[in-house]
Amino acid sequence: MSSIADFLLAALIVAGLYVVATSRLGACVRASAVQGVILGALPVVLESTHGWHALSAHVVLLALGAFSIKAVAIPRLLLRSIREAGVRREVEPMTSLHVSILGATALVGIAFWLASTMALPFPVGSRLLVPAAIANVLLGFLVVVVRRQAITQVVGYLVLENGVFVFGLGLAGQQPIVVELSLLLDVLVGVFVMDIAIHHISQTFDHID
């Protein structure tokens, strides 16, 4: 199962890189939805590395919560915002996509280097868990900084938060499920508020920069 976890974490990094590399808002949202699907599967896969008998209701609830909020609810909110704003592409980002991709590649390399210098006080289910977590945090920051569109910045915030969520999976068995589900709910509420703000921006101005 560790190989499956490695594959999912590598796919998570690729999805984050795709968000940086594309200018289509719908594609950005769908990439974040793919990350949500991966985050829904990761808790189960990581826990099953200790054997299927170790799979607990705690982990199943966490997986279902992550999938429902990150892969379904939030992408639907953002796709609705895109339809209402009538915007399809990021026309003038702060930097060109080529420069952004080079920067994103460098950040992924930095993430792997940082992970190699960290000594974790607890074992994790995959050697890619920490690099993937740090990479998504850095990629999320990059998207928030270099993009002008409000929707793309919200997606960047989601990528960043997904990195935090992945790192927290290493502690999934050491904290109450209520804490983890409340954090997922906070993310949903935050994106809902951002959705309302984007709607009002698009109604007041001619753009959502």
mmCIF file with all atom_site columns, C-alpha atoms in Angstrom:
data_model
loop_
_atom_site.group_PDB
_atom_site.id
_atom_site.type_symbol
_atom_site.label_atom_id
_atom_site.label_alt_id
_atom_site.label_comp_id
_atom_site.label_asym_id
_atom_site.label_entity_id
_atom_site.label_seq_id
_atom_site.pdbx_PDB_ins_code
_atom_site.Cartn_x
_atom_site.Cartn_y
_atom_site.Cartn_z
_atom_site.occupancy
_atom_site.B_iso_or_equiv
_atom_site.pdbx_formal_charge
_atom_site.auth_seq_id
_atom_site.auth_comp_id
_atom_site.auth_asym_id
_atom_site.auth_atom_id
_atom_site.pdbx_PDB_model_num
ATOM 1   C CA . MET A 1 1   ? 0.000   0.000  0.000   1.00 0.00 ? 1   MET A CA 1
ATOM 2   C CA . SER A 1 2   ? 2.944   2.354  0.461   1.00 0.00 ? 2   SER A CA 1
ATOM 3   C CA . SER A 1 3   ? 3.431   2.369  -3.317  1.00 0.00 ? 3   SER A CA 1
ATOM 4   C CA . ILE A 1 4   ? -0.202  3.469  -3.761  1.00 0.00 ? 4   ILE A CA 1
ATOM 5   C CA . ALA A 1 5   ? 0.312   6.219  -1.194  1.00 0.00 ? 5   ALA A CA 1
ATOM 6   C CA . ASP A 1 6   ? 3.468   7.338  -3.018  1.00 0.00 ? 6   ASP A CA 1
ATOM 7   C CA . PHE A 1 7   ? 1.544   7.443  -6.306  1.00 0.00 ? 7   PHE A CA 1
ATOM 8   C CA . LEU A 1 8   ? -1.295  9.512  -4.789  1.00 0.00 ? 8   LEU A CA 1
ATOM 9   C CA . LEU A 1 9   ? 1.124   11.975 -3.196  1.00 0.00 ? 9   LEU A CA 1
ATOM 10  C CA . ALA A 1 10  ? 3.056   12.326 -6.472  1.00 0.00 ? 10  ALA A CA 1
ATOM 11  C CA . ALA A 1 11  ? -0.265  12.954 -8.260  1.00 0.00 ? 11  ALA A CA 1
ATOM 12  C CA . LEU A 1 12  ? -1.069  15.601 -5.636  1.00 0.00 ? 12  LEU A CA 1
ATOM 13  C CA . ILE A 1 13  ? 2.141   17.449 -6.508  1.00 0.00 ? 13  ILE A CA 1
ATOM 14  C CA . VAL A 1 14  ? 1.410   17.148 -10.246 1.00 0.00 ? 14  VAL A CA 1
ATOM 15  C CA . ALA A 1 15  ? -2.090  18.592 -9.715  1.00 0.00 ? 15  ALA A CA 1
ATOM 16  C CA . GLY A 1 16  ? -0.564  21.513 -7.819  1.00 0.00 ? 16  GLY A CA 1
ATOM 17  C CA . LEU A 1 17  ? 1.885   22.121 -10.658 1.00 0.00 ? 17  LEU A CA 1
ATOM 18  C CA . TYR A 1 18  ? -1.004  22.006 -13.132 1.00 0.00 ? 18  TYR A CA 1
ATOM 19  C CA . VAL A 1 19  ? -2.779  24.789 -11.215 1.00 0.00 ? 19  VAL A CA 1
ATOM 20  C CA . VAL A 1 20  ? 0.339   26.925 -11.650 1.00 0.00 ? 20  VAL A CA 1
ATOM 21  C CA . ALA A 1 21  ? 0.739   25.996 -15.327 1.00 0.00 ? 21  ALA A CA 1
ATOM 22  C CA . THR A 1 22  ? -2.798  26.659 -16.632 1.00 0.00 ? 22  THR A CA 1
ATOM 23  C CA . SER A 1 23  ? -4.550  29.960 -17.221 1.00 0.00 ? 23  SER A CA 1
ATOM 24  C CA . ARG A 1 24  ? -8.042  28.431 -17.495 1.00 0.00 ? 24  ARG A CA 1
ATOM 25  C CA . LEU A 1 25  ? -10.038 29.041 -14.336 1.00 0.00 ? 25  LEU A CA 1
ATOM 26  C CA . GLY A 1 26  ? -12.227 25.965 -14.811 1.00 0.00 ? 26  GLY A CA 1
ATOM 27  C CA . ALA A 1 27  ? -9.151  23.775 -15.188 1.00 0.00 ? 27  ALA A CA 1
ATOM 28  C CA . CYS A 1 28  ? -7.705  25.231 -11.972 1.00 0.00 ? 28  CYS A CA 1
ATOM 29  C CA . VAL A 1 29  ? -10.875 24.389 -10.071 1.00 0.00 ? 29  VAL A CA 1
ATOM 30  C CA . ARG A 1 30  ? -10.995 20.868 -11.509 1.00 0.00 ? 30  ARG A CA 1
ATOM 31  C CA . ALA A 1 31  ? -7.348  20.337 -10.548 1.00 0.00 ? 31  ALA A CA 1
ATOM 32  C CA . SER A 1 32  ? -8.228  21.317 -6.981  1.00 0.00 ? 32  SER A CA 1
ATOM 33  C CA . ALA A 1 33  ? -11.134 18.854 -7.153  1.00 0.00 ? 33  ALA A CA 1
ATOM 34  C CA . VAL A 1 34  ? -8.684  16.133 -8.220  1.00 0.00 ? 34  VAL A CA 1
ATOM 35  C CA . GLN A 1 35  ? -6.609  17.028 -5.180  1.00 0.00 ? 35  GLN A CA 1
ATOM 36  C CA . GLY A 1 36  ? -9.784  16.658 -3.108  1.00 0.00 ? 36  GLY A CA 1
ATOM 37  C CA . VAL A 1 37  ? -10.336 13.145 -4.463  1.00 0.00 ? 37  VAL A CA 1
ATOM 38  C CA . ILE A 1 38  ? -6.739  12.263 -3.628  1.00 0.00 ? 38  ILE A CA 1
ATOM 39  C CA . LEU A 1 39  ? -7.081  13.685 -0.116  1.00 0.00 ? 39  LEU A CA 1
ATOM 40  C CA . GLY A 1 40  ? -10.237 11.636 0.357   1.00 0.00 ? 40  GLY A CA 1
ATOM 41  C CA . ALA A 1 41  ? -8.358  8.451  -0.525  1.00 0.00 ? 41  ALA A CA 1
ATOM 42  C CA . LEU A 1 42  ? -5.082  9.191  1.285   1.00 0.00 ? 42  LEU A CA 1
ATOM 43  C CA . PRO A 1 43  ? -6.233  8.665  4.907   1.00 0.00 ? 43  PRO A CA 1
ATOM 44  C CA . VAL A 1 44  ? -7.556  5.206  4.045   1.00 0.00 ? 44  VAL A CA 1
ATOM 45  C CA . VAL A 1 45  ? -4.485  4.226  2.021   1.00 0.00 ? 45  VAL A CA 1
ATOM 46  C CA . LEU A 1 46  ? -2.023  5.497  4.634   1.00 0.00 ? 46  LEU A CA 1
ATOM 47  C CA . GLU A 1 47  ? -3.863  3.748  7.471   1.00 0.00 ? 47  GLU A CA 1
ATOM 48  C CA . SER A 1 48  ? -4.110  0.511  5.519   1.00 0.00 ? 48  SER A CA 1
ATOM 49  C CA . THR A 1 49  ? -0.298  0.309  5.387   1.00 0.00 ? 49  THR A CA 1
ATOM 50  C CA . HIS A 1 50  ? -0.630  -1.097 8.918   1.00 0.00 ? 50  HIS A CA 1
ATOM 51  C CA . GLY A 1 51  ? -3.199  -3.639 7.698   1.00 0.00 ? 51  GLY A CA 1
ATOM 52  C CA . TRP A 1 52  ? -6.895  -3.355 6.894   1.00 0.00 ? 52  TRP A CA 1
ATOM 53  C CA . HIS A 1 53  ? -7.713  -4.359 10.466  1.00 0.00 ? 53  HIS A CA 1
ATOM 54  C CA . ALA A 1 54  ? -6.207  -1.030 11.586  1.00 0.00 ? 54  ALA A CA 1
ATOM 55  C CA . LEU A 1 55  ? -8.763  0.964  9.573   1.00 0.00 ? 55  LEU A CA 1
ATOM 56  C CA . SER A 1 56  ? -10.884 2.888  12.074  1.00 0.00 ? 56  SER A CA 1
ATOM 57  C CA . ALA A 1 57  ? -14.136 4.853  11.919  1.00 0.00 ? 57  ALA A CA 1
ATOM 58  C CA . HIS A 1 58  ? -12.019 7.920  12.679  1.00 0.00 ? 58  HIS A CA 1
ATOM 59  C CA . VAL A 1 59  ? -10.082 7.547  9.420   1.00 0.00 ? 59  VAL A CA 1
ATOM 60  C CA . VAL A 1 60  ? -13.180 6.694  7.358   1.00 0.00 ? 60  VAL A CA 1
ATOM 61  C CA . LEU A 1 61  ? -15.001 9.801  8.617   1.00 0.00 ? 61  LEU A CA 1
ATOM 62  C CA . LEU A 1 62  ? -11.965 11.938 7.868   1.00 0.00 ? 62  LEU A CA 1
ATOM 63  C CA . ALA A 1 63  ? -11.752 10.515 4.329   1.00 0.00 ? 63  ALA A CA 1
ATOM 64  C CA . LEU A 1 64  ? -15.466 11.058 3.662   1.00 0.00 ? 64  LEU A CA 1
ATOM 65  C CA . GLY A 1 65  ? -15.304 14.590 5.053   1.00 0.00 ? 65  GLY A CA 1
ATOM 66  C CA . ALA A 1 66  ? -12.303 15.502 2.933   1.00 0.00 ? 66  ALA A CA 1
ATOM 67  C CA . PHE A 1 67  ? -13.897 14.053 -0.214  1.00 0.00 ? 67  PHE A CA 1
ATOM 68  C CA . SER A 1 68  ? -17.276 15.706 0.362   1.00 0.00 ? 68  SER A CA 1
ATOM 69  C CA . ILE A 1 69  ? -15.876 19.155 1.084   1.00 0.00 ? 69  ILE A CA 1
ATOM 70  C CA . LYS A 1 70  ? -12.724 19.330 -1.044  1.00 0.00 ? 70  LYS A CA 1
ATOM 71  C CA . ALA A 1 71  ? -13.786 17.273 -4.085  1.00 0.00 ? 71  ALA A CA 1
ATOM 72  C CA . VAL A 1 72  ? -17.500 18.129 -4.273  1.00 0.00 ? 72  VAL A CA 1
ATOM 73  C CA . ALA A 1 73  ? -18.763 21.116 -2.290  1.00 0.00 ? 73  ALA A CA 1
ATOM 74  C CA . ILE A 1 74  ? -15.926 23.622 -2.781  1.00 0.00 ? 74  ILE A CA 1
ATOM 75  C CA . PRO A 1 75  ? -15.380 22.967 -6.539  1.00 0.00 ? 75  PRO A CA 1
ATOM 76  C CA . ARG A 1 76  ? -19.125 23.382 -7.143  1.00 0.00 ? 76  ARG A CA 1
ATOM 77  C CA . LEU A 1 77  ? -19.065 26.738 -5.362  1.00 0.00 ? 77  LEU A CA 1
ATOM 78  C CA . LEU A 1 78  ? -16.101 27.913 -7.401  1.00 0.00 ? 78  LEU A CA 1
ATOM 79  C CA . LEU A 1 79  ? -17.499 26.720 -10.736 1.00 0.00 ? 79  LEU A CA 1
ATOM 80  C CA . ARG A 1 80  ? -20.699 28.625 -9.946  1.00 0.00 ? 80  ARG A CA 1
ATOM 81  C CA . SER A 1 81  ? -18.607 31.738 -9.254  1.00 0.00 ? 81  SER A CA 1
ATOM 82  C CA . ILE A 1 82  ? -16.908 31.349 -12.639 1.00 0.00 ? 82  ILE A CA 1
ATOM 83  C CA . ARG A 1 83  ? -20.269 31.103 -14.409 1.00 0.00 ? 83  ARG A CA 1
ATOM 84  C CA . GLU A 1 84  ? -21.655 34.147 -12.608 1.00 0.00 ? 84  GLU A CA 1
ATOM 85  C CA . ALA A 1 85  ? -18.516 36.239 -13.148 1.00 0.00 ? 85  ALA A CA 1
ATOM 86  C CA . GLY A 1 86  ? -18.392 35.308 -16.842 1.00 0.00 ? 86  GLY A CA 1
ATOM 87  C CA . VAL A 1 87  ? -14.614 34.880 -16.794 1.00 0.00 ? 87  VAL A CA 1
ATOM 88  C CA . ARG A 1 88  ? -12.848 31.883 -18.297 1.00 0.00 ? 88  ARG A CA 1
ATOM 89  C CA . ARG A 1 89  ? -9.120  32.633 -18.304 1.00 0.00 ? 89  ARG A CA 1
ATOM 90  C CA . GLU A 1 90  ? -6.439  34.438 -16.338 1.00 0.00 ? 90  GLU A CA 1
ATOM 91  C CA . VAL A 1 91  ? -5.567  37.116 -18.905 1.00 0.00 ? 91  VAL A CA 1
ATOM 92  C CA . GLU A 1 92  ? -2.739  39.062 -17.255 1.00 0.00 ? 92  GLU A CA 1
ATOM 93  C CA . PRO A 1 93  ? -1.036  37.238 -14.372 1.00 0.00 ? 93  PRO A CA 1
ATOM 94  C CA . MET A 1 94  ? 1.709   39.004 -12.424 1.00 0.00 ? 94  MET A CA 1
ATOM 95  C CA . THR A 1 95  ? 4.303   36.824 -14.164 1.00 0.00 ? 95  THR A CA 1
ATOM 96  C CA . SER A 1 96  ? 4.185   34.786 -17.366 1.00 0.00 ? 96  SER A CA 1
ATOM 97  C CA . LEU A 1 97  ? 3.186   31.142 -17.149 1.00 0.00 ? 97  LEU A CA 1
ATOM 98  C CA . HIS A 1 98  ? 6.681   30.072 -18.230 1.00 0.00 ? 98  HIS A CA 1
ATOM 99  C CA . VAL A 1 99  ? 8.285   31.950 -15.340 1.00 0.00 ? 99  VAL A CA 1
ATOM 100 C CA . SER A 1 100 ? 5.624   30.610 -12.965 1.00 0.00 ? 100 SER A CA 1
ATOM 101 C CA . ILE A 1 101 ? 6.310   27.025 -14.056 1.00 0.00 ? 101 ILE A CA 1
ATOM 102 C CA . LEU A 1 102 ? 10.051  27.466 -13.553 1.00 0.00 ? 102 LEU A CA 1
ATOM 103 C CA . GLY A 1 103 ? 9.404   28.957 -10.120 1.00 0.00 ? 103 GLY A CA 1
ATOM 104 C CA . ALA A 1 104 ? 7.022   26.127 -9.246  1.00 0.00 ? 104 ALA A CA 1
ATOM 105 C CA . THR A 1 105 ? 9.596   23.512 -10.285 1.00 0.00 ? 105 THR A CA 1
ATOM 106 C CA . ALA A 1 106 ? 12.192  25.205 -8.093  1.00 0.00 ? 106 ALA A CA 1
ATOM 107 C CA . LEU A 1 107 ? 9.762   25.267 -5.153  1.00 0.00 ? 107 LEU A CA 1
ATOM 108 C CA . VAL A 1 108 ? 9.090   21.531 -5.501  1.00 0.00 ? 108 VAL A CA 1
ATOM 109 C CA . GLY A 1 109 ? 12.852  20.930 -5.435  1.00 0.00 ? 109 GLY A CA 1
ATOM 110 C CA . ILE A 1 110 ? 13.131  23.098 -2.316  1.00 0.00 ? 110 ILE A CA 1
ATOM 111 C CA . ALA A 1 111 ? 10.281  21.122 -0.729  1.00 0.00 ? 111 ALA A CA 1
ATOM 112 C CA . PHE A 1 112 ? 12.115  17.832 -1.240  1.00 0.00 ? 112 PHE A CA 1
ATOM 113 C CA . TRP A 1 113 ? 15.315  19.351 0.142   1.00 0.00 ? 113 TRP A CA 1
ATOM 114 C CA . LEU A 1 114 ? 13.550  20.706 3.221   1.00 0.00 ? 114 LEU A CA 1
ATOM 115 C CA . ALA A 1 115 ? 11.852  17.358 3.815   1.00 0.00 ? 115 ALA A CA 1
ATOM 116 C CA . SER A 1 116 ? 15.218  15.584 3.657   1.00 0.00 ? 116 SER A CA 1
ATOM 117 C CA . THR A 1 117 ? 16.544  17.825 6.446   1.00 0.00 ? 117 THR A CA 1
ATOM 118 C CA . MET A 1 118 ? 13.602  17.220 8.779   1.00 0.00 ? 118 MET A CA 1
ATOM 119 C CA . ALA A 1 119 ? 13.695  14.529 11.447  1.00 0.00 ? 119 ALA A CA 1
ATOM 120 C CA . LEU A 1 120 ? 10.113  13.536 12.231  1.00 0.00 ? 120 LEU A CA 1
ATOM 121 C CA . PRO A 1 121 ? 9.304   12.425 15.790  1.00 0.00 ? 121 PRO A CA 1
ATOM 122 C CA . PHE A 1 122 ? 6.762   9.920  14.449  1.00 0.00 ? 122 PHE A CA 1
ATOM 123 C CA . PRO A 1 123 ? 6.657   7.461  11.524  1.00 0.00 ? 123 PRO A CA 1
ATOM 124 C CA . VAL A 1 124 ? 4.558   8.331  8.461   1.00 0.00 ? 124 VAL A CA 1
ATOM 125 C CA . GLY A 1 125 ? 3.010   5.992  5.932   1.00 0.00 ? 125 GLY A CA 1
ATOM 126 C CA . SER A 1 126 ? 4.921   7.311  2.906   1.00 0.00 ? 126 SER A CA 1
ATOM 127 C CA . ARG A 1 127 ? 8.302   8.900  2.278   1.00 0.00 ? 127 ARG A CA 1
ATOM 128 C CA . LEU A 1 128 ? 6.578   11.434 -0.011  1.00 0.00 ? 128 LEU A CA 1
ATOM 129 C CA . LEU A 1 129 ? 4.104   12.683 2.591   1.00 0.00 ? 129 LEU A CA 1
ATOM 130 C CA . VAL A 1 130 ? 6.243   15.515 3.958   1.00 0.00 ? 130 VAL A CA 1
ATOM 131 C CA . PRO A 1 131 ? 7.685   16.633 0.566   1.00 0.00 ? 131 PRO A CA 1
ATOM 132 C CA . ALA A 1 132 ? 4.185   16.645 -0.958  1.00 0.00 ? 132 ALA A CA 1
ATOM 133 C CA . ALA A 1 133 ? 2.829   18.645 1.972   1.00 0.00 ? 133 ALA A CA 1
ATOM 134 C CA . ILE A 1 134 ? 5.573   21.284 1.810   1.00 0.00 ? 134 ILE A CA 1
ATOM 135 C CA . ALA A 1 135 ? 5.394   21.432 -2.002  1.00 0.00 ? 135 ALA A CA 1
ATOM 136 C CA . ASN A 1 136 ? 1.664   22.141 -1.996  1.00 0.00 ? 136 ASN A CA 1
ATOM 137 C CA . VAL A 1 137 ? 2.023   24.831 0.664   1.00 0.00 ? 137 VAL A CA 1
ATOM 138 C CA . LEU A 1 138 ? 4.701   26.569 -1.424  1.00 0.00 ? 138 LEU A CA 1
ATOM 139 C CA . LEU A 1 139 ? 2.779   26.138 -4.696  1.00 0.00 ? 139 LEU A CA 1
ATOM 140 C CA . GLY A 1 140 ? -0.357  27.529 -3.068  1.00 0.00 ? 140 GLY A CA 1
ATOM 141 C CA . PHE A 1 141 ? 1.562   30.607 -1.896  1.00 0.00 ? 141 PHE A CA 1
ATOM 142 C CA . LEU A 1 142 ? 2.958   31.028 -5.407  1.00 0.00 ? 142 LEU A CA 1
ATOM 143 C CA . VAL A 1 143 ? -0.501  30.965 -7.006  1.00 0.00 ? 143 VAL A CA 1
ATOM 144 C CA . VAL A 1 144 ? -1.869  33.469 -4.489  1.00 0.00 ? 144 VAL A CA 1
ATOM 145 C CA . VAL A 1 145 ? 1.030   35.848 -5.150  1.00 0.00 ? 145 VAL A CA 1
ATOM 146 C CA . VAL A 1 146 ? 1.381   35.700 -8.962  1.00 0.00 ? 146 VAL A CA 1
ATOM 147 C CA . ARG A 1 147 ? -2.284  35.551 -10.039 1.00 0.00 ? 147 ARG A CA 1
ATOM 148 C CA . ARG A 1 148 ? -4.677  38.485 -10.265 1.00 0.00 ? 148 ARG A CA 1
ATOM 149 C CA . GLN A 1 149 ? -8.057  36.754 -10.562 1.00 0.00 ? 149 GLN A CA 1
ATOM 150 C CA . ALA A 1 150 ? -9.865  36.312 -7.246  1.00 0.00 ? 150 ALA A CA 1
ATOM 151 C CA . ILE A 1 151 ? -11.021 32.801 -8.179  1.00 0.00 ? 151 ILE A CA 1
ATOM 152 C CA . THR A 1 152 ? -7.487  31.655 -8.980  1.00 0.00 ? 152 THR A CA 1
ATOM 153 C CA . GLN A 1 153 ? -6.276  33.085 -5.686  1.00 0.00 ? 153 GLN A CA 1
ATOM 154 C CA . VAL A 1 154 ? -8.969  31.095 -3.866  1.00 0.00 ? 154 VAL A CA 1
ATOM 155 C CA . VAL A 1 155 ? -7.710  27.954 -5.639  1.00 0.00 ? 155 VAL A CA 1
ATOM 156 C CA . GLY A 1 156 ? -4.195  28.858 -4.506  1.00 0.00 ? 156 GLY A CA 1
ATOM 157 C CA . TYR A 1 157 ? -5.471  29.105 -0.948  1.00 0.00 ? 157 TYR A CA 1
ATOM 158 C CA . LEU A 1 158 ? -7.023  25.646 -1.339  1.00 0.00 ? 158 LEU A CA 1
ATOM 159 C CA . VAL A 1 159 ? -3.774  24.142 -2.664  1.00 0.00 ? 159 VAL A CA 1
ATOM 160 C CA . LEU A 1 160 ? -1.951  25.669 0.299   1.00 0.00 ? 160 LEU A CA 1
ATOM 161 C CA . GLU A 1 161 ? -4.507  24.281 2.751   1.00 0.00 ? 161 GLU A CA 1
ATOM 162 C CA . ASN A 1 162 ? -4.317  20.871 1.076   1.00 0.00 ? 162 ASN A CA 1
ATOM 163 C CA . GLY A 1 163 ? -0.614  20.833 1.885   1.00 0.00 ? 163 GLY A CA 1
ATOM 164 C CA . VAL A 1 164 ? -1.383  21.553 5.537   1.00 0.00 ? 164 VAL A CA 1
ATOM 165 C CA . PHE A 1 165 ? -4.013  18.798 5.482   1.00 0.00 ? 165 PHE A CA 1
ATOM 166 C CA . VAL A 1 166 ? -1.526  16.273 4.068   1.00 0.00 ? 166 VAL A CA 1
ATOM 167 C CA . PHE A 1 167 ? 1.000   17.087 6.772   1.00 0.00 ? 167 PHE A CA 1
ATOM 168 C CA . GLY A 1 168 ? -1.743  16.656 9.358   1.00 0.00 ? 168 GLY A CA 1
ATOM 169 C CA . LEU A 1 169 ? -2.447  13.143 8.068   1.00 0.00 ? 169 LEU A CA 1
ATOM 170 C CA . GLY A 1 170 ? 0.731   12.073 9.833   1.00 0.00 ? 170 GLY A CA 1
ATOM 171 C CA . LEU A 1 171 ? -1.028  12.973 13.081  1.00 0.00 ? 171 LEU A CA 1
ATOM 172 C CA . ALA A 1 172 ? -4.431  11.602 12.098  1.00 0.00 ? 172 ALA A CA 1
ATOM 173 C CA . GLY A 1 173 ? -4.447  8.963  14.801  1.00 0.00 ? 173 GLY A CA 1
ATOM 174 C CA . GLN A 1 174 ? -3.237  11.332 17.522  1.00 0.00 ? 174 GLN A CA 1
ATOM 175 C CA . GLN A 1 175 ? -5.961  13.986 17.584  1.00 0.00 ? 175 GLN A CA 1
ATOM 176 C CA . PRO A 1 176 ? -9.772  13.872 17.973  1.00 0.00 ? 176 PRO A CA 1
ATOM 177 C CA . ILE A 1 177 ? -11.847 13.505 14.807  1.00 0.00 ? 177 ILE A CA 1
ATOM 178 C CA . VAL A 1 178 ? -13.906 16.547 15.861  1.00 0.00 ? 178 VAL A CA 1
ATOM 179 C CA . VAL A 1 179 ? -10.811 18.746 15.505  1.00 0.00 ? 179 VAL A CA 1
ATOM 180 C CA . GLU A 1 180 ? -10.068 17.505 11.982  1.00 0.00 ? 180 GLU A CA 1
ATOM 181 C CA . LEU A 1 181 ? -13.664 17.762 10.765  1.00 0.00 ? 181 LEU A CA 1
ATOM 182 C CA . SER A 1 182 ? -14.018 21.245 12.251  1.00 0.00 ? 182 SER A CA 1
ATOM 183 C CA . LEU A 1 183 ? -10.940 22.328 10.267  1.00 0.00 ? 183 LEU A CA 1
ATOM 184 C CA . LEU A 1 184 ? -12.529 20.985 7.071   1.00 0.00 ? 184 LEU A CA 1
ATOM 185 C CA . LEU A 1 185 ? -15.719 22.889 7.913   1.00 0.00 ? 185 LEU A CA 1
ATOM 186 C CA . ASP A 1 186 ? -13.696 26.066 8.470   1.00 0.00 ? 186 ASP A CA 1
ATOM 187 C CA . VAL A 1 187 ? -12.222 25.697 4.977   1.00 0.00 ? 187 VAL A CA 1
ATOM 188 C CA . LEU A 1 188 ? -15.706 25.244 3.485   1.00 0.00 ? 188 LEU A CA 1
ATOM 189 C CA . VAL A 1 189 ? -17.032 28.317 5.291   1.00 0.00 ? 189 VAL A CA 1
ATOM 190 C CA . GLY A 1 190 ? -13.981 30.332 4.220   1.00 0.00 ? 190 GLY A CA 1
ATOM 191 C CA . VAL A 1 191 ? -14.462 29.431 0.564   1.00 0.00 ? 191 VAL A CA 1
ATOM 192 C CA . PHE A 1 192 ? -18.209 30.150 0.853   1.00 0.00 ? 192 PHE A CA 1
ATOM 193 C CA . VAL A 1 193 ? -17.411 33.663 2.114   1.00 0.00 ? 193 VAL A CA 1
ATOM 194 C CA . MET A 1 194 ? -14.872 34.099 -0.709  1.00 0.00 ? 194 MET A CA 1
ATOM 195 C CA . ASP A 1 195 ? -17.554 32.975 -3.184  1.00 0.00 ? 195 ASP A CA 1
ATOM 196 C CA . ILE A 1 196 ? -19.883 35.697 -1.934  1.00 0.00 ? 196 ILE A CA 1
ATOM 197 C CA . ALA A 1 197 ? -17.073 38.269 -2.133  1.00 0.00 ? 197 ALA A CA 1
ATOM 198 C CA . ILE A 1 198 ? -16.244 37.250 -5.718  1.00 0.00 ? 198 ILE A CA 1
ATOM 199 C CA . HIS A 1 199 ? -19.928 37.599 -6.657  1.00 0.00 ? 199 HIS A CA 1
ATOM 200 C CA . HIS A 1 200 ? -20.082 41.131 -5.240  1.00 0.00 ? 200 HIS A CA 1
ATOM 201 C CA . ILE A 1 201 ? -16.788 42.099 -6.897  1.00 0.00 ? 201 ILE A CA 1
ATOM 202 C CA . SER A 1 202 ? -18.075 40.919 -10.279 1.00 0.00 ? 202 SER A CA 1
ATOM 203 C CA . GLN A 1 203 ? -21.331 42.847 -9.765  1.00 0.00 ? 203 GLN A CA 1
ATOM 204 C CA . THR A 1 204 ? -19.575 46.078 -8.751  1.00 0.00 ? 204 THR A CA 1
ATOM 205 C CA . PHE A 1 205 ? -16.617 46.111 -11.151 1.00 0.00 ? 205 PHE A CA 1
ATOM 206 C CA . ASP A 1 206 ? -16.002 45.007 -14.725 1.00 0.00 ? 206 ASP A CA 1
ATOM 207 C CA . HIS A 1 207 ? -13.490 42.354 -13.620 1.00 0.00 ? 207 HIS A CA 1
ATOM 208 C CA . ILE A 1 208 ? -12.585 40.157 -10.647 1.00 0.00 ? 208 ILE A CA 1
ATOM 209 C CA . ASP A 1 209 ? -8.905  41.084 -10.396 1.00 0.00 ? 209 ASP A CA 1
#
